[in-house]
Coordinates of C-alpha atoms and ligand atoms in Angstrom, one line a residue:
M1 CA -44.7 32.7 -17.8
V2 CA -45.5 34.3 -14.4
R3 CA -44.1 37.9 -14.3
K4 CA -45.0 39.0 -10.8
V5 CA -45.2 37.3 -7.5
R6 CA -45.6 38.3 -3.8
V7 CA -44.0 36.2 -1.2
R8 CA -43.8 36.3 2.6
A9 CA -41.1 34.8 4.8
P10 CA -41.2 34.5 8.6
A11 CA -39.1 35.8 11.4
T12 CA -36.8 33.3 12.9
V13 CA -35.1 32.5 16.2
S14 CA -31.6 31.3 15.6
N15 CA -28.9 29.5 17.7
L16 CA -31.6 28.1 20.1
N17 CA -28.9 28.6 22.7
C18 CA -26.7 25.6 22.1
G19 CA -26.6 25.7 18.2
F20 CA -24.6 28.8 17.3
D21 CA -24.8 29.2 13.6
V22 CA -26.5 25.8 13.0
L23 CA -29.9 25.7 14.7
G24 CA -32.9 28.0 14.0
M25 CA -36.7 28.0 14.0
A26 CA -39.5 29.9 12.2
I27 CA -42.2 31.8 14.1
N28 CA -45.6 32.8 12.8
E29 CA -45.1 36.5 13.1
P30 CA -43.7 39.0 12.3
F31 CA -42.8 38.4 8.7
D32 CA -41.4 40.3 5.7
T33 CA -43.1 40.4 2.2
V34 CA -41.3 40.8 -1.1
E35 CA -43.1 41.6 -4.4
L36 CA -41.0 40.8 -7.4
E37 CA -41.7 41.6 -11.0
L38 CA -39.7 40.8 -14.1
T39 CA -38.7 43.9 -16.2
D40 CA -36.7 44.5 -19.3
T41 CA -34.4 47.1 -17.7
G42 CA -31.5 44.7 -17.2
R43 CA -31.1 45.9 -13.6
I44 CA -32.5 45.3 -10.1
E45 CA -34.7 48.3 -9.0
I46 CA -35.9 48.5 -5.4
A47 CA -39.0 50.6 -6.1
D48 CA -40.2 50.9 -2.5
I49 CA -39.5 49.7 1.1
R50 CA -42.6 49.9 3.3
G51 CA -42.6 49.8 7.0
C52 CA -39.0 50.9 7.5
D53 CA -37.2 54.2 6.5
T54 CA -33.7 53.2 7.5
L55 CA -32.9 50.6 4.8
S56 CA -31.2 51.6 1.5
R57 CA -33.0 51.2 -1.8
D58 CA -29.6 50.8 -3.5
P59 CA -29.5 47.1 -4.6
E60 CA -25.8 47.0 -3.6
E61 CA -26.7 48.0 -0.1
N62 CA -29.9 46.1 0.4
V63 CA -29.9 42.4 1.1
V64 CA -32.2 41.5 -1.7
G65 CA -29.7 42.9 -4.2
P66 CA -26.9 40.2 -3.8
V67 CA -29.5 37.4 -3.6
L68 CA -31.2 38.4 -6.8
H69 CA -27.9 39.1 -8.5
A70 CA -26.5 35.6 -7.6
M71 CA -29.7 33.9 -8.8
A72 CA -29.7 35.8 -12.1
T73 CA -26.1 35.0 -12.7
A74 CA -26.7 31.3 -12.0
M75 CA -29.6 31.4 -14.5
D76 CA -27.8 33.5 -17.1
F77 CA -30.7 35.9 -16.7
T78 CA -30.1 39.3 -18.2
A79 CA -33.5 41.0 -17.9
G80 CA -34.4 42.9 -14.7
F81 CA -36.3 42.9 -11.5
R82 CA -38.5 45.4 -9.8
V83 CA -38.8 44.9 -6.1
I84 CA -41.1 46.2 -3.4
I85 CA -40.2 45.2 0.2
E86 CA -42.6 45.3 3.1
K87 CA -40.7 45.1 6.4
G88 CA -42.7 43.5 9.2
I89 CA -39.5 42.7 11.0
H90 CA -37.5 45.5 12.5
P91 CA -33.8 45.5 11.3
G92 CA -31.3 44.7 14.0
S93 CA -33.9 42.9 16.1
G94 CA -32.3 39.5 16.4
I95 CA -35.2 37.7 14.8
G96 CA -33.9 37.3 11.3
S97 CA -34.9 40.6 9.6
S98 CA -32.3 40.5 6.9
A99 CA -32.8 36.7 6.6
A100 CA -36.5 37.0 6.0
S101 CA -36.1 39.6 3.2
S102 CA -33.3 37.5 1.7
A103 CA -35.4 34.3 1.9
A104 CA -38.5 36.0 0.5
A105 CA -36.5 37.4 -2.4
A106 CA -34.9 34.0 -3.2
F107 CA -38.2 32.2 -3.0
A108 CA -40.0 34.8 -5.2
A109 CA -37.2 34.8 -7.9
N110 CA -37.4 31.0 -7.9
L111 CA -41.1 31.2 -8.7
L112 CA -40.3 33.5 -11.6
F113 CA -37.6 31.0 -12.7
D114 CA -40.2 28.2 -12.8
N115 CA -38.8 26.6 -9.6
A116 CA -35.4 26.0 -11.1
F117 CA -33.7 25.6 -7.7
S118 CA -34.4 23.4 -4.6
L119 CA -35.1 24.9 -1.2
S120 CA -31.6 24.0 -0.1
E121 CA -30.1 25.8 -3.1
L122 CA -32.2 28.9 -2.2
V123 CA -30.6 28.8 1.3
G124 CA -27.3 29.2 -0.5
F125 CA -28.5 32.2 -2.5
A126 CA -30.2 33.8 0.5
M127 CA -27.0 33.6 2.5
E128 CA -25.6 36.2 0.1
G129 CA -28.0 38.7 1.8
E130 CA -26.6 37.7 5.2
R131 CA -23.1 38.2 3.9
L132 CA -24.0 41.8 3.0
A133 CA -25.9 42.4 6.3
S134 CA -23.4 41.0 8.8
G135 CA -20.2 40.2 6.9
S136 CA -20.7 36.5 7.5
P137 CA -22.9 34.2 5.4
H138 CA -24.5 32.2 8.1
A139 CA -27.6 30.1 7.3
D140 CA -29.3 29.5 10.7
N141 CA -31.9 32.2 10.0
V142 CA -32.4 31.9 6.2
A143 CA -32.8 28.1 6.4
P144 CA -35.9 28.1 8.8
S145 CA -37.3 31.1 7.1
L146 CA -37.3 29.1 3.8
F147 CA -38.1 25.7 5.1
G148 CA -40.3 26.5 8.2
G149 CA -40.1 24.5 11.4
I150 CA -36.7 23.9 13.1
T151 CA -33.7 23.4 10.9
L152 CA -30.1 22.2 11.4
V153 CA -27.2 23.4 9.2
R154 CA -25.3 20.1 9.4
N155 CA -22.6 21.5 7.2
Y156 CA -21.7 24.7 5.4
E157 CA -19.4 23.5 2.6
P158 CA -21.2 21.9 0.9
L159 CA -24.4 23.2 2.4
D160 CA -26.5 20.4 4.1
I161 CA -29.7 21.5 5.7
V162 CA -31.8 19.1 7.8
Q163 CA -35.4 19.9 8.7
L164 CA -35.9 18.5 12.2
H165 CA -38.9 17.0 13.8
L166 CA -41.3 19.5 15.3
P167 CA -43.0 18.5 18.6
P168 CA -46.6 19.8 18.5
E169 CA -46.7 21.6 21.8
L170 CA -43.7 24.1 21.4
S171 CA -44.6 27.7 21.8
V172 CA -42.2 30.6 21.6
V173 CA -42.2 33.9 23.4
V174 CA -40.0 36.7 21.9
I175 CA -39.4 40.0 23.7
H176 CA -37.8 42.6 21.4
P177 CA -36.4 45.5 23.4
D178 CA -36.4 48.9 21.7
T179 CA -32.7 48.8 21.0
E180 CA -30.5 47.6 18.1
V181 CA -27.6 45.2 18.3
K182 CA -25.6 44.9 15.1
T183 CA -24.9 41.2 14.3
S184 CA -21.4 42.2 13.1
V185 CA -20.7 43.7 16.5
A186 CA -22.1 40.8 18.5
R187 CA -20.1 38.4 16.3
G188 CA -16.9 40.4 17.0
L189 CA -17.3 39.6 20.8
L190 CA -17.0 35.9 20.3
D191 CA -13.9 33.8 21.0
R192 CA -12.4 32.4 17.8
H193 CA -11.1 29.4 19.8
L194 CA -12.9 27.4 22.4
P195 CA -11.5 25.3 25.2
L196 CA -12.2 21.6 24.4
E197 CA -14.3 21.3 27.6
T198 CA -16.6 24.1 26.4
A199 CA -17.0 22.5 23.0
V200 CA -17.8 19.2 24.6
R201 CA -20.6 20.7 26.7
Q202 CA -22.0 22.6 23.8
W203 CA -22.2 19.7 21.3
G204 CA -23.6 17.5 24.0
N205 CA -26.5 19.9 24.3
V206 CA -26.9 20.1 20.5
G207 CA -27.2 16.3 20.4
G208 CA -29.5 16.4 23.4
L209 CA -31.8 19.0 21.8
V210 CA -32.1 17.2 18.5
A211 CA -32.8 13.9 20.4
G212 CA -35.4 15.7 22.6
L213 CA -37.2 17.1 19.5
Y214 CA -37.5 13.7 17.9
S215 CA -38.6 11.9 21.0
E216 CA -40.8 14.8 22.1
D217 CA -39.1 14.7 25.4
Y218 CA -39.7 18.2 26.8
E219 CA -37.5 17.6 29.8
L220 CA -34.5 16.7 27.6
I221 CA -35.3 19.7 25.4
S222 CA -35.2 21.9 28.5
R223 CA -32.0 20.5 29.8
S224 CA -30.3 21.0 26.5
L225 CA -31.2 24.7 26.1
E226 CA -27.9 26.0 27.4
D227 CA -25.3 28.2 25.7
F228 CA -21.7 28.2 26.8
V229 CA -20.4 29.9 23.7
A230 CA -22.3 33.1 22.7
E231 CA -24.5 34.0 25.7
P232 CA -21.6 34.6 28.2
R233 CA -20.1 37.0 25.7
R234 CA -23.2 38.8 24.5
A235 CA -25.5 38.9 27.5
G236 CA -24.1 42.3 28.5
L237 CA -25.3 43.9 25.3
I238 CA -28.9 43.4 26.3
H239 CA -30.3 45.5 29.1
G240 CA -32.6 43.4 31.3
F241 CA -31.4 40.0 29.8
S242 CA -30.6 38.2 33.0
G243 CA -33.8 39.4 34.7
M244 CA -35.9 38.3 31.7
K245 CA -34.2 34.9 31.5
K246 CA -34.6 34.2 35.2
S247 CA -38.3 35.2 35.2
A248 CA -38.9 33.1 32.1
L249 CA -37.4 30.0 33.7
A250 CA -39.2 30.7 37.1
S251 CA -42.5 30.9 35.2
G252 CA -42.1 27.5 33.6
A253 CA -40.2 28.1 30.3
L254 CA -38.3 25.1 29.0
G255 CA -35.4 27.4 28.3
A256 CA -34.6 31.0 27.4
G257 CA -31.8 32.9 25.8
I258 CA -30.7 35.4 23.2
S259 CA -32.5 35.2 19.9
G260 CA -29.8 35.2 17.2
S261 CA -27.3 37.9 18.1
G262 CA -29.9 39.9 20.1
P263 CA -31.3 42.1 21.4
S264 CA -34.5 40.0 21.2
V265 CA -34.7 37.4 24.0
F266 CA -36.7 34.2 23.4
A267 CA -38.3 31.6 25.7
L268 CA -39.3 28.2 24.5
C269 CA -42.4 26.8 26.3
R270 CA -44.6 23.8 26.4
G271 CA -48.0 24.9 25.3
E272 CA -49.7 28.2 24.8
S273 CA -50.9 28.8 28.3
S274 CA -47.4 28.3 29.7
A275 CA -46.1 30.7 27.1
R276 CA -48.7 33.3 28.1
A277 CA -47.5 33.1 31.7
V278 CA -43.9 33.4 30.6
L279 CA -44.7 36.4 28.3
E280 CA -46.3 38.2 31.2
S281 CA -43.4 37.6 33.6
M282 CA -40.8 38.7 31.1
S283 CA -42.9 41.8 30.3
R284 CA -43.1 42.7 34.0
V285 CA -39.2 42.7 34.0
M286 CA -39.1 45.1 31.0
H287 CA -41.7 47.4 32.6
S288 CA -39.8 47.5 35.9
E289 CA -36.6 48.3 34.0
R290 CA -38.5 50.9 32.0
I291 CA -37.4 49.5 28.7
G292 CA -39.8 49.8 25.7
F293 CA -40.3 46.5 23.9
K294 CA -42.5 44.5 21.6
A295 CA -43.7 41.0 22.6
Y296 CA -44.6 38.1 20.3
L297 CA -46.2 34.7 21.2
S298 CA -46.3 32.1 18.5
P299 CA -46.2 28.4 17.9
V300 CA -43.1 27.3 16.1
S301 CA -44.3 27.9 12.5
S302 CA -44.2 24.8 10.3
R303 CA -44.6 27.2 7.3
G304 CA -41.6 28.8 5.7
A305 CA -41.6 31.2 2.8
G306 CA -44.6 31.1 0.6
I307 CA -46.9 33.0 -1.8
C308 CA -49.2 35.5 -0.2
Ligands
LIG401 N1 -26.0 32.7 14.4 C1 -25.9 34.1 14.2 C2 -25.2 34.8 15.3 C3 -27.3 34.7 14.0 O1 -25.5 34.4 16.5 O2 -24.4 35.6 15.1 C4 -27.3 36.1 13.7 O3 -28.5 36.5 13.2

């Protein structure tokens, strides 16, 4: 029996503008790594968290705790785990930091349990980490972090995850400003009820985006990357957002918007050279606003969580 594994899980851009809580995609970097070892202690011990000094090592306060607890309960497993987390993704960045640690922990535990669970079942366990992090167990980051590529949460109860077709030319730019937005705060800004007209426009775009991905119709993808639900409420949380979005679109991005609940801003582009031009123009906005940031350019990653 394998007693120790090391797993990495990628950062993710969720919502993709029109798909609040249902659409997400994996990017190549950054990523989190979780090392998991079976012990005989009967408890979950987080021995170290590297790359971040603000996260708790108390398993009741760290996202890996509820994930491992739920999986151990489902398996009637009473031994223990020793965990080492390496954070490549900054917490509160909007690119699925809590989701990547949760996904890596779920994938690693499943290896130690001899692959007892399907990837979709792992999404359900990893959502327990999201519940702890933001108070709401959404799956639009953990699903692509586990599956890779672009995923759709067709339904939450029961969970139904669909991995969508990935057109080969999609590149993603992510600008992560040096600020933090708490997902719970960003979710608190949203309307609980939507006018029917708004819902119609939003689900028209979800359908359009999915159709555009399958037909590799980049114009249709571009037209569908609109958000009438979250962006109008959240844009004000992100200094420089409208300038970055305008400059991304003017430089040829297919679309741009808030990554997850922010503060990261993403732009989807056709091809790497277009993405480079978009990255430069978005960076210029951040420099002119004197806001510190990190920038990532990546193809949409077809790889989800895996052994490293
Ligand atoms: N869909 C979630 C939200 C993602 O926008 O609140 C948060 O990571």
